[in-house]
Short mmCIF file of N, CA and C in Angstrom, two decimals:
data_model
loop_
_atom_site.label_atom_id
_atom_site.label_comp_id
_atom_site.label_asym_id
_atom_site.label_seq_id
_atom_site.Cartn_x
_atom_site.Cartn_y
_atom_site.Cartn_z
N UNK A 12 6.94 26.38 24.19
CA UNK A 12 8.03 25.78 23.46
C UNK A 12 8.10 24.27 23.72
N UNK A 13 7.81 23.75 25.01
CA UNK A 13 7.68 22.47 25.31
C UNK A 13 7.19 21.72 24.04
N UNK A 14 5.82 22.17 24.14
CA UNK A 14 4.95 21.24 23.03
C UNK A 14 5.54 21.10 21.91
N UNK A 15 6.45 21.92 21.21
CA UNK A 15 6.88 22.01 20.31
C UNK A 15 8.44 21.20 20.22
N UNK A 16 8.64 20.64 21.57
CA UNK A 16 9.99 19.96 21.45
C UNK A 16 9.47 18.67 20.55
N UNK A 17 10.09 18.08 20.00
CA UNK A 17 10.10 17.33 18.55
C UNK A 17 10.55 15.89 19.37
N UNK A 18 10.40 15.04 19.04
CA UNK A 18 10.61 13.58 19.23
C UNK A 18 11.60 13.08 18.18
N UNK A 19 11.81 11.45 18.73
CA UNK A 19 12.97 11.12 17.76
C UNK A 19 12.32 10.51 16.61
N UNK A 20 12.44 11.17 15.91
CA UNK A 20 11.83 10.59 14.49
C UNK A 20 12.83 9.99 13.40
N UNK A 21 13.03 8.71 13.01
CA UNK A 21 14.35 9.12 11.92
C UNK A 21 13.85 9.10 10.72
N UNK A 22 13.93 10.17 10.27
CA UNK A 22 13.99 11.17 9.20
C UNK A 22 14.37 9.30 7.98
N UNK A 23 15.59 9.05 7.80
CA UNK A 23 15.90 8.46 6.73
C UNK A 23 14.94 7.13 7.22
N UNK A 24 14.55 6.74 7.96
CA UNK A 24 14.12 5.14 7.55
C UNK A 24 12.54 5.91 7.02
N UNK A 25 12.30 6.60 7.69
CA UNK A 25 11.62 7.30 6.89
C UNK A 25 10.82 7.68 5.59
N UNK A 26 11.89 8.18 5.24
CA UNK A 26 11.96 8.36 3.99
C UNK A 26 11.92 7.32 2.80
N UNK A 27 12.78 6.27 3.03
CA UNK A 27 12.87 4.52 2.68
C UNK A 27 11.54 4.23 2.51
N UNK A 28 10.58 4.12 3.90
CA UNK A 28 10.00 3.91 4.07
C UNK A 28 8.62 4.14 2.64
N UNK A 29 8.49 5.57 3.09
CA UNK A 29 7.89 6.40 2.38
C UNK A 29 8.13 6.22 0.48
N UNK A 30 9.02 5.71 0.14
CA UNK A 30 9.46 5.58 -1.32
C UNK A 30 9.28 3.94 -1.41
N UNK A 31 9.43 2.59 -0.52
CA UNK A 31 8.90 1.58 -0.66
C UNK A 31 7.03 1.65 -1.21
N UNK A 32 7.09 2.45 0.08
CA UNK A 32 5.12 2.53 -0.15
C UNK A 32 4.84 3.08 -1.72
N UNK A 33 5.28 4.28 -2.01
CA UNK A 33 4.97 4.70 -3.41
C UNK A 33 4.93 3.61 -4.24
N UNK A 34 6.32 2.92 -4.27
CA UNK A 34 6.15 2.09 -4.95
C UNK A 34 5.25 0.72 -5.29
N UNK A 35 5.15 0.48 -4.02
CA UNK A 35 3.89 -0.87 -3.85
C UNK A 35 2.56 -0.49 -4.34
N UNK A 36 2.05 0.61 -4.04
CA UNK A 36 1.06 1.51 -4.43
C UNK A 36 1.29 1.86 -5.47
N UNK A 37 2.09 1.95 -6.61
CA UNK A 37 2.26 2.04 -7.83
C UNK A 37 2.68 0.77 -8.82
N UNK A 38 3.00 -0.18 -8.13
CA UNK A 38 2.75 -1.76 -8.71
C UNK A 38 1.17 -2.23 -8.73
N UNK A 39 0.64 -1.90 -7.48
CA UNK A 39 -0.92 -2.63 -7.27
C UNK A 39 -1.86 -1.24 -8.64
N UNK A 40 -1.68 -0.35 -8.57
CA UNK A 40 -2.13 0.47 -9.71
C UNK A 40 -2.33 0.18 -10.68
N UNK A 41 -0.96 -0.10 -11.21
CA UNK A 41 -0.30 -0.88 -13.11
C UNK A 41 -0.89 -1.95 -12.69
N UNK A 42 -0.77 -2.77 -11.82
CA UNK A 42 -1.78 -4.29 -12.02
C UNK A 42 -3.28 -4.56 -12.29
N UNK A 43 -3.74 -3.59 -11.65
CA UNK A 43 -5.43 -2.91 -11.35
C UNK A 43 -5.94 -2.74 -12.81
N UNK A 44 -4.75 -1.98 -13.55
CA UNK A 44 -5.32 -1.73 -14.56
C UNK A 44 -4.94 -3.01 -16.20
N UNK A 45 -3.87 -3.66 -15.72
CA UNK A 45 -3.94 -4.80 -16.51
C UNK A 45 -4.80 -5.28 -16.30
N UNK A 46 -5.45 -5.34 -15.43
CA UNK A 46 -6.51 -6.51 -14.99
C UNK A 46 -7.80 -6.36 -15.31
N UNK A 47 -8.01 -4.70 -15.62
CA UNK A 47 -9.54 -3.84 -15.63
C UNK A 47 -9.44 -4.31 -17.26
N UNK A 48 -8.35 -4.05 -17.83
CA UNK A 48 -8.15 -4.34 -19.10
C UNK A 48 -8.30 -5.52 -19.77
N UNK A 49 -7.69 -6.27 -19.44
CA UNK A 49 -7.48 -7.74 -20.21
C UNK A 49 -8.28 -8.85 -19.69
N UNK A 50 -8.99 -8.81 -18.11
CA UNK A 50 -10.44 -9.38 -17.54
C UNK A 50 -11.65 -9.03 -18.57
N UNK A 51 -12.44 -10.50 -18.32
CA UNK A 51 -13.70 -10.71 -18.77
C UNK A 51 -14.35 -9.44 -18.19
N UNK A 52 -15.78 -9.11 -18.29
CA UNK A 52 -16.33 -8.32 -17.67
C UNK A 52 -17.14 -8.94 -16.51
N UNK A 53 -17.27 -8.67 -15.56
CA UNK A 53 -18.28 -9.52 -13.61
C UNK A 53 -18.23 -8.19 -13.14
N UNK A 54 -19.20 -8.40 -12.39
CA UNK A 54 -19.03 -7.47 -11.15
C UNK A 54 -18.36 -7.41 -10.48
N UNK A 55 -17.86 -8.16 -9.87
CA UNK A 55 -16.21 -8.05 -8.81
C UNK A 55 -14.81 -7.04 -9.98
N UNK A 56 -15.21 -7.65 -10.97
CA UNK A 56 -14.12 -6.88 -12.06
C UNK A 56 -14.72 -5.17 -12.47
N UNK A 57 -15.57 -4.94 -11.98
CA UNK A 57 -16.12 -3.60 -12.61
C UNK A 57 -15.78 -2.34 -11.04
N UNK A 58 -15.73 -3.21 -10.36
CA UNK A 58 -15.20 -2.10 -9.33
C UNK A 58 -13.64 -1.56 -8.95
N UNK A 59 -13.19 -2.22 -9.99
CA UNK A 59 -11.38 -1.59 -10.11
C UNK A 59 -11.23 -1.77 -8.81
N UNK A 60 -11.22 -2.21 -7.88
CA UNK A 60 -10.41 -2.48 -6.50
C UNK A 60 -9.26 -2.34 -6.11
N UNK A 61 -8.57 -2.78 -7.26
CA UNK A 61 -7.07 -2.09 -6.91
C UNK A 61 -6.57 -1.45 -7.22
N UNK A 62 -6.69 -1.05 -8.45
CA UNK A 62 -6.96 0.99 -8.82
C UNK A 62 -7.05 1.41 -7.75
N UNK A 63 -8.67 2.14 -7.23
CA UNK A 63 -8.70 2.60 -5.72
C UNK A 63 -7.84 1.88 -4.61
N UNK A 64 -7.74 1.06 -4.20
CA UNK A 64 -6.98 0.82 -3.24
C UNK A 64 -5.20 1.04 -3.50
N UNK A 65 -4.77 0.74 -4.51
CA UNK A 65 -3.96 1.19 -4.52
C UNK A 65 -3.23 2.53 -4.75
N UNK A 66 -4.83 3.71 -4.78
CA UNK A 66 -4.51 5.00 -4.90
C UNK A 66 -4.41 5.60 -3.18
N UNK A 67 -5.13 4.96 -2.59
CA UNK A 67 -5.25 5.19 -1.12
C UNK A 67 -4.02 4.61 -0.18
N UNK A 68 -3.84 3.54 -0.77
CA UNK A 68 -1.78 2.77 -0.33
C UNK A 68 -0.89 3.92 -0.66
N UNK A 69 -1.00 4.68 -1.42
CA UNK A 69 0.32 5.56 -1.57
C UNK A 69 0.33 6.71 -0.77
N UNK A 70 -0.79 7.14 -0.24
CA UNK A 70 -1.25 8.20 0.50
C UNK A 70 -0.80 8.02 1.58
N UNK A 71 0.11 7.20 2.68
CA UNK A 71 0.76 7.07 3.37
C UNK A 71 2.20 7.47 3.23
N UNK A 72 2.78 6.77 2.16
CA UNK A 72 3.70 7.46 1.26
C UNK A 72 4.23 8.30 1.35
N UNK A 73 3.30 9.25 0.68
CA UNK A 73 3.35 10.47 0.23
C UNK A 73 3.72 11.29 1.72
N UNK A 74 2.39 11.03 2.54
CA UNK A 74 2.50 11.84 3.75
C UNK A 74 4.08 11.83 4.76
N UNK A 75 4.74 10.46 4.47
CA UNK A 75 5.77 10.00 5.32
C UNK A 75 6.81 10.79 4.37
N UNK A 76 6.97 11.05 2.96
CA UNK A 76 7.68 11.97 2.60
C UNK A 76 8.01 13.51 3.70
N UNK A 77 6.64 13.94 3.18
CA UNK A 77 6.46 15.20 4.01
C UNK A 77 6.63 15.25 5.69
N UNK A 78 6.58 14.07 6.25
CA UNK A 78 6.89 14.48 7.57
C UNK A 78 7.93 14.42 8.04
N UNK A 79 8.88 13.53 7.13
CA UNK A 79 10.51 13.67 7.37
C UNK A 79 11.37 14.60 7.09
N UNK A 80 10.61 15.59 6.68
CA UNK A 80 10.94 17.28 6.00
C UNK A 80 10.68 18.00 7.07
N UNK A 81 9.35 17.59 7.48
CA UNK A 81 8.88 18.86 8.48
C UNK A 81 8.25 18.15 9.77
N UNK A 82 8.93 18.81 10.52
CA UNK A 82 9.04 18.21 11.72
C UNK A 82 7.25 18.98 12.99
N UNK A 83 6.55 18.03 12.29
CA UNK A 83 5.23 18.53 12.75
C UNK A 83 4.38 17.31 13.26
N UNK A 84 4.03 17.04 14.11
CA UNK A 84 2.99 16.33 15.13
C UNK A 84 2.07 16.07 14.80
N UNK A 85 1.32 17.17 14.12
CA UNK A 85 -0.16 16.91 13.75
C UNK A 85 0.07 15.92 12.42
N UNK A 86 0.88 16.29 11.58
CA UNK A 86 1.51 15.52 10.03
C UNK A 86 1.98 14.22 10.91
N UNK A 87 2.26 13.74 11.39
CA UNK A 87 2.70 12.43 11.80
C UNK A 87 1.01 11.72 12.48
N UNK A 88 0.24 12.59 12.96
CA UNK A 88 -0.98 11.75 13.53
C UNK A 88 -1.41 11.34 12.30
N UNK A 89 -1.66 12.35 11.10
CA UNK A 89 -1.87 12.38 10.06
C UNK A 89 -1.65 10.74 9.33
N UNK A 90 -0.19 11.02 9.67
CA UNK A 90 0.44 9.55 9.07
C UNK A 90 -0.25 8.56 9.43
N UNK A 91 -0.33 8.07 10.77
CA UNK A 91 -0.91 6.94 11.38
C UNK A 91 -2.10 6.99 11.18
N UNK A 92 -2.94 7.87 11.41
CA UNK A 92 -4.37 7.92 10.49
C UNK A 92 -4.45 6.98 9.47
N UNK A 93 -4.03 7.46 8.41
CA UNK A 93 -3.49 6.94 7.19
C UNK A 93 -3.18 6.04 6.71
N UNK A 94 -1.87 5.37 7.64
CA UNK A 94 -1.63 4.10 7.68
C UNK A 94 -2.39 2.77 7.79
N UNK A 95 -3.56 3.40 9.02
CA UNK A 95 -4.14 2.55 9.60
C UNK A 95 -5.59 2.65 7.89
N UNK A 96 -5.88 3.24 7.39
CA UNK A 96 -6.82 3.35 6.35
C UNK A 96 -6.09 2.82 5.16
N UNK A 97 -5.03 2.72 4.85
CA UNK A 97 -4.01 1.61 4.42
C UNK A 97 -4.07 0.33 4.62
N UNK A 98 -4.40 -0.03 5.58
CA UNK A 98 -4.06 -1.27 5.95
C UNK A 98 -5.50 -1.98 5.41
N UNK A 99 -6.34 -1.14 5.54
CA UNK A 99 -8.15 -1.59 5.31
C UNK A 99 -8.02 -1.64 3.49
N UNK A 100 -7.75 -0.44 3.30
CA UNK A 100 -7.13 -0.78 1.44
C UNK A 100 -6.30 -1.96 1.34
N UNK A 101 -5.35 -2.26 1.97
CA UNK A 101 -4.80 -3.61 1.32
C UNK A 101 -5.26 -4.59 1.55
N UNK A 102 -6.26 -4.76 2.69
CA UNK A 102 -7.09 -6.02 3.04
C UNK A 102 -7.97 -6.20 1.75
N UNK A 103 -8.35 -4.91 1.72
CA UNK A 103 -9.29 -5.11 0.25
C UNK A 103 -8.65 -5.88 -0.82
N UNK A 104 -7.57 -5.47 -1.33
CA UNK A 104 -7.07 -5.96 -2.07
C UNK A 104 -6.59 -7.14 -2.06
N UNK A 105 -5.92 -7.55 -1.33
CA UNK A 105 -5.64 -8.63 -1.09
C UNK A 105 -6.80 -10.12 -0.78
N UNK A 106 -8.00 -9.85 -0.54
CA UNK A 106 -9.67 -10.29 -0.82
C UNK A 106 -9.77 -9.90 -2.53
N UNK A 107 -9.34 -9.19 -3.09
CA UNK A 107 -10.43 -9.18 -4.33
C UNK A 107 -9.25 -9.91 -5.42
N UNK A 108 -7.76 -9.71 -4.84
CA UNK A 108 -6.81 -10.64 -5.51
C UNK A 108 -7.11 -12.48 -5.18
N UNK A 109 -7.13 -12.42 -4.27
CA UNK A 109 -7.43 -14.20 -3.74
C UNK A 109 -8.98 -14.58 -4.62
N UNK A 110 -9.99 -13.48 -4.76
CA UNK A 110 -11.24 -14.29 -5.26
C UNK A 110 -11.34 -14.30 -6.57
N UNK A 111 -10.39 -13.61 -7.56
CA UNK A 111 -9.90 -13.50 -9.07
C UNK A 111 -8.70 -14.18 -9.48
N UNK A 112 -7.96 -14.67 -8.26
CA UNK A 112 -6.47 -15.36 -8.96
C UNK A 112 -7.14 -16.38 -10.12
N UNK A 113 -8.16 -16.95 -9.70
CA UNK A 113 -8.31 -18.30 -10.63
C UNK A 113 -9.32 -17.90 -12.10
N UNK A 114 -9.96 -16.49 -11.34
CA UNK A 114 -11.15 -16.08 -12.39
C UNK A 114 -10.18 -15.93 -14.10
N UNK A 115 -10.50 -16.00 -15.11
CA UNK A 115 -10.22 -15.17 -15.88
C UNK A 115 -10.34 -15.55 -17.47
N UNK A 116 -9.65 -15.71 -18.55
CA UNK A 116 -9.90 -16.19 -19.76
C UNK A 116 -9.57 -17.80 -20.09
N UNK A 117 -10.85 -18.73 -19.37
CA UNK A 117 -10.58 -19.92 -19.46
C UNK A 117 -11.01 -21.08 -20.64
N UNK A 118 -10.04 -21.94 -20.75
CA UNK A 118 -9.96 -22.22 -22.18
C UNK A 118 -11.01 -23.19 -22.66
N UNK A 119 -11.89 -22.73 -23.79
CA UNK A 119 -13.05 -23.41 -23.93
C UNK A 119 -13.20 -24.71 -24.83
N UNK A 120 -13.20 -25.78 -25.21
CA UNK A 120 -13.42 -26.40 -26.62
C UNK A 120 -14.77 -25.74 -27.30
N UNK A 121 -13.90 -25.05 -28.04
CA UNK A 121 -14.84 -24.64 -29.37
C UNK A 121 -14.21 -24.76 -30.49
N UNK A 122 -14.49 -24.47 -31.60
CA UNK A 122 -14.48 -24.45 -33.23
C UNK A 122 -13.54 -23.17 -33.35
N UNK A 123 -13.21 -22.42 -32.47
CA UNK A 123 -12.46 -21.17 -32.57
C UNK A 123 -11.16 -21.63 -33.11
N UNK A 124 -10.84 -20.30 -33.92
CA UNK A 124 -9.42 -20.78 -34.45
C UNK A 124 -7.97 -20.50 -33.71
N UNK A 125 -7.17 -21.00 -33.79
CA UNK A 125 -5.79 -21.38 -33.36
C UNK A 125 -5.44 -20.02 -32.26
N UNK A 126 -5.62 -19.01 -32.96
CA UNK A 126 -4.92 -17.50 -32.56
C UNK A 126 -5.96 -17.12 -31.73
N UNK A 127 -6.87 -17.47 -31.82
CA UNK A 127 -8.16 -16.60 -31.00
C UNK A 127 -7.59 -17.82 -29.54
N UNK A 128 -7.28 -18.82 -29.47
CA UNK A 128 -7.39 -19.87 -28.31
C UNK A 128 -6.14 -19.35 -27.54
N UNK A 129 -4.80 -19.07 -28.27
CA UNK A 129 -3.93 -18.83 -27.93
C UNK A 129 -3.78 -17.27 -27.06
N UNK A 130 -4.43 -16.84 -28.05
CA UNK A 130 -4.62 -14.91 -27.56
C UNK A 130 -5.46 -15.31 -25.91
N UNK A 131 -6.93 -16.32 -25.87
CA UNK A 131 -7.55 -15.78 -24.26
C UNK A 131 -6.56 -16.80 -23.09
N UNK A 132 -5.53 -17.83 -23.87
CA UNK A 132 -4.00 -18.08 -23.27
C UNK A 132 -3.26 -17.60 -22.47
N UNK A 133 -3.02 -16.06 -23.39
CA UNK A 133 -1.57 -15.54 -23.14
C UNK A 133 -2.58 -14.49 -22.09
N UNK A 134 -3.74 -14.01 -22.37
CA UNK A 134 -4.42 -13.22 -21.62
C UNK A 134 -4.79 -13.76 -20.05
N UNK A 135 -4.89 -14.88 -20.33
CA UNK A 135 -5.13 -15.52 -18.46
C UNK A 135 -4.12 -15.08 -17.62
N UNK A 136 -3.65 -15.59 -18.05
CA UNK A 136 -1.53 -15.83 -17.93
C UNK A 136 -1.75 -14.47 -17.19
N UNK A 137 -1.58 -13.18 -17.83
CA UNK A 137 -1.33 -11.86 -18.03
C UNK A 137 -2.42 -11.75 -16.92
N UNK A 138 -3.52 -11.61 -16.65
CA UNK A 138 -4.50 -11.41 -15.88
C UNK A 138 -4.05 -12.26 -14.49
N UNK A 139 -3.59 -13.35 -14.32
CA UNK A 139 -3.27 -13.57 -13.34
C UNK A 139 -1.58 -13.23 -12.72
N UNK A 140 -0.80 -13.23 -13.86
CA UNK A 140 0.23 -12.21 -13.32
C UNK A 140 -0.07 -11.05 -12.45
N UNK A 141 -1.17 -10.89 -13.18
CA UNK A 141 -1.05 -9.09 -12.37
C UNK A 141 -1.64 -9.46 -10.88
N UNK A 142 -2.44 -10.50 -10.91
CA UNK A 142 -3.00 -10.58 -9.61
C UNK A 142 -2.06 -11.06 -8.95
N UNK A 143 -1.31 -11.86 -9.33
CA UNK A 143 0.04 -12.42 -8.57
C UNK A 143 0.53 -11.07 -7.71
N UNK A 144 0.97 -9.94 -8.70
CA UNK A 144 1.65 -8.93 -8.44
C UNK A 144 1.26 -8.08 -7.75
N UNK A 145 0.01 -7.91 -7.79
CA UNK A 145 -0.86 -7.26 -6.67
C UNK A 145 -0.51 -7.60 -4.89
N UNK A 146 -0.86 -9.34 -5.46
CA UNK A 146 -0.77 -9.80 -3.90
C UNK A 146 0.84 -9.76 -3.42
N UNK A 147 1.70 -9.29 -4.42
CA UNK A 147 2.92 -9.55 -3.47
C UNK A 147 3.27 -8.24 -2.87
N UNK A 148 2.99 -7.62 -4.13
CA UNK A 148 3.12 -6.07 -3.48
C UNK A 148 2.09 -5.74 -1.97
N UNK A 149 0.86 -6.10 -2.06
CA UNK A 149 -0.05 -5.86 -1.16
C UNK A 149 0.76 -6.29 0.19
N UNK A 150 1.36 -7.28 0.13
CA UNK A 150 2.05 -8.26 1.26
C UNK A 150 2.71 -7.37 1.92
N UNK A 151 3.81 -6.62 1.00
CA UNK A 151 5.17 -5.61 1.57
C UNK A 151 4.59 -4.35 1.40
N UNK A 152 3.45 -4.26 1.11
CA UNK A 152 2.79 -3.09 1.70
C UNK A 152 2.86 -3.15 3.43
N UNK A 153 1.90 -4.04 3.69
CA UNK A 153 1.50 -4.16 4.68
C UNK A 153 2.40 -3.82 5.69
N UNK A 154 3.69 -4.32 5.23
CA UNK A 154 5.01 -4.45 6.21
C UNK A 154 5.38 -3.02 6.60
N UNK A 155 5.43 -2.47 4.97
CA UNK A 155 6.07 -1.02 5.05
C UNK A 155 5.03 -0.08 5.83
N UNK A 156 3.79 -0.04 5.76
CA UNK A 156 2.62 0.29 6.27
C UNK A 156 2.94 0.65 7.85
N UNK A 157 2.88 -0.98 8.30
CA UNK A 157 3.00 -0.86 9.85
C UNK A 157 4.00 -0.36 10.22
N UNK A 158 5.37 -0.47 9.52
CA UNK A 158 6.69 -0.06 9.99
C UNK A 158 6.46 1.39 10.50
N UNK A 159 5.72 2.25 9.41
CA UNK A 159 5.46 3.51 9.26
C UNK A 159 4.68 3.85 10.70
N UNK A 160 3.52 3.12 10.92
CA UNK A 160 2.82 3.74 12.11
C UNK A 160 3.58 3.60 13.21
N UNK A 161 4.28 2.30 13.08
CA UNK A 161 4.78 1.75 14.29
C UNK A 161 6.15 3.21 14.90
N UNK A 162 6.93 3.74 13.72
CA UNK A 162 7.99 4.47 14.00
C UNK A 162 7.37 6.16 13.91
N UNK A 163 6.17 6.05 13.62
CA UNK A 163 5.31 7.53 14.03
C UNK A 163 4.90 7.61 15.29
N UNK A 164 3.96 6.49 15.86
CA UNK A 164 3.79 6.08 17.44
C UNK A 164 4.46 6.09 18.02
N UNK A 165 5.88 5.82 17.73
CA UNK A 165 6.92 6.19 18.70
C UNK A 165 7.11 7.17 19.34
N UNK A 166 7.64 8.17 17.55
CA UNK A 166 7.98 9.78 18.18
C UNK A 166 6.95 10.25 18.86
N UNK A 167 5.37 9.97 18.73
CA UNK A 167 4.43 10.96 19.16
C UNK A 167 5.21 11.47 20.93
N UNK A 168 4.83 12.56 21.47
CA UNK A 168 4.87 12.54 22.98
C UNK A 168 4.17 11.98 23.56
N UNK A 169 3.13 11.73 23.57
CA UNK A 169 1.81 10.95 23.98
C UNK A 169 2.47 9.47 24.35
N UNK A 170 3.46 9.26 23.47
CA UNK A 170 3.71 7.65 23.41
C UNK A 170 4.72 7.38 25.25
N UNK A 171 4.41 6.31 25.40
CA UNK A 171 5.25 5.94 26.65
C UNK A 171 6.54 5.84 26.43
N UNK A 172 7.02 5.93 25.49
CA UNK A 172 8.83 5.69 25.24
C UNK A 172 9.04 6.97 24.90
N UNK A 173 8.29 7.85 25.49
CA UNK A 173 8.64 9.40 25.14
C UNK A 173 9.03 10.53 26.92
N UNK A 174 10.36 10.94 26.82
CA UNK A 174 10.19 11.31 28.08
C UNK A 174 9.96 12.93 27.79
N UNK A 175 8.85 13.39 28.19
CA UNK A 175 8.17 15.18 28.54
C UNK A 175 9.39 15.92 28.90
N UNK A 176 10.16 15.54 29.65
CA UNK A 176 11.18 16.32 30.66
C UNK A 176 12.40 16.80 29.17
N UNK A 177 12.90 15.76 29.07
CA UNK A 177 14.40 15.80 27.87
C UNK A 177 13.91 15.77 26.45
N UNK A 178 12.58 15.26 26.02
CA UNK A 178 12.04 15.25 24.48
C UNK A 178 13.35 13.72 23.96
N UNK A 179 13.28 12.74 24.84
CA UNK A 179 14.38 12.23 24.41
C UNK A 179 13.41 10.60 24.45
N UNK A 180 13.75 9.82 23.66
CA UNK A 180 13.20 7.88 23.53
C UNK A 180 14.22 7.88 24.96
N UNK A 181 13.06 7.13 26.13
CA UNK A 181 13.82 6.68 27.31
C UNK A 181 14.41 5.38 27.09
N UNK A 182 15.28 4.98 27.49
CA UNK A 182 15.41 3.25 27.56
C UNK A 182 14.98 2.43 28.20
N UNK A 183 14.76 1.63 27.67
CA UNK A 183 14.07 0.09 28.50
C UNK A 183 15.16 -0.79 29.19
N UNK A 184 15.23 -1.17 30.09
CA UNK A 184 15.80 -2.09 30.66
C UNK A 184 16.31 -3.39 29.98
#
């Protein structure tokens, strides 16, 4: 029964937690794909980067949902696992946003007419919005990310602010 005494986990920041991430991970997504869309074609642009990475950002998320439900140990290593493979996804992203902010539909002197100049315009614009949006979200990823491992590491027992005897966060001086 010991092993099974539970740590202090709080359930609601938690949860916060866990619904920030969805969301950041579901901004860098919708951006990924403005960007797959309305980008020239390169190789840096053909590997959707933040598509995938931002499918792998929510997967922390998701998991921090479920462990504030169920009060399980292995689902919280889980988490920090996770987190920490999170954090390597948003590095990504945040590299493939910085080397495309400037890339995108740049304006040429040609003979082209009025609407065609204006349309690869409004499309830069739009292409670098999203990268904008990427990187901000990526940013408060990061935050929500660590918050997450940081308040999973806690509860673990393993952790030093964990006392074996009471299942209770000891205090620090």
């Amino acid at each position: 029964m010991d092993r099974y005494r539970y740590f202090i986990f709080n359930q609601r920041n938690m949860v916060v937690l866990g619904l920030f991430q969805i969301a950041f991970s579901t901004v860098c997504v919708v951006s990924g794909f403005v960007d797959g869309i309305f980008r020239t074609e390169s190789q840096l642009g053909k590997t959707r980067a933040p598509i995938w990475a931002g499918m792998v950002m929510g997967v922390p998320g998701i998991l921090a949902l479920f462990s504030s439900q169920r009060k399980n140990p292995v689902l919280v290593n889980v988490l920090i696992v996770a987190s920490v493979t999170s954090c390597v996804a948003i590095l990504i992203v945040i590299v493939y946003s910085s080397l495309t902010l400037n890339y995108g539909e740049e304006e040429e002197l040609s003979p082209a007419p009025v609407h065609v100049i204006h349309t690869k315009f409004v499309l830069n614009k739009v292409v670098k919005g999203a990268n904008i949006a990427t990187l901000a979200a990526s940013a408060c990823s990061a935050v929500v990310v660590l918050a997450m491992a940081y308040l999973g590491c806690r509860s673990l027992p393993r952790c030093s602010c964990y006392d074996s005897v009471t299942g209770m966060v000891s205090e620090e001086p």
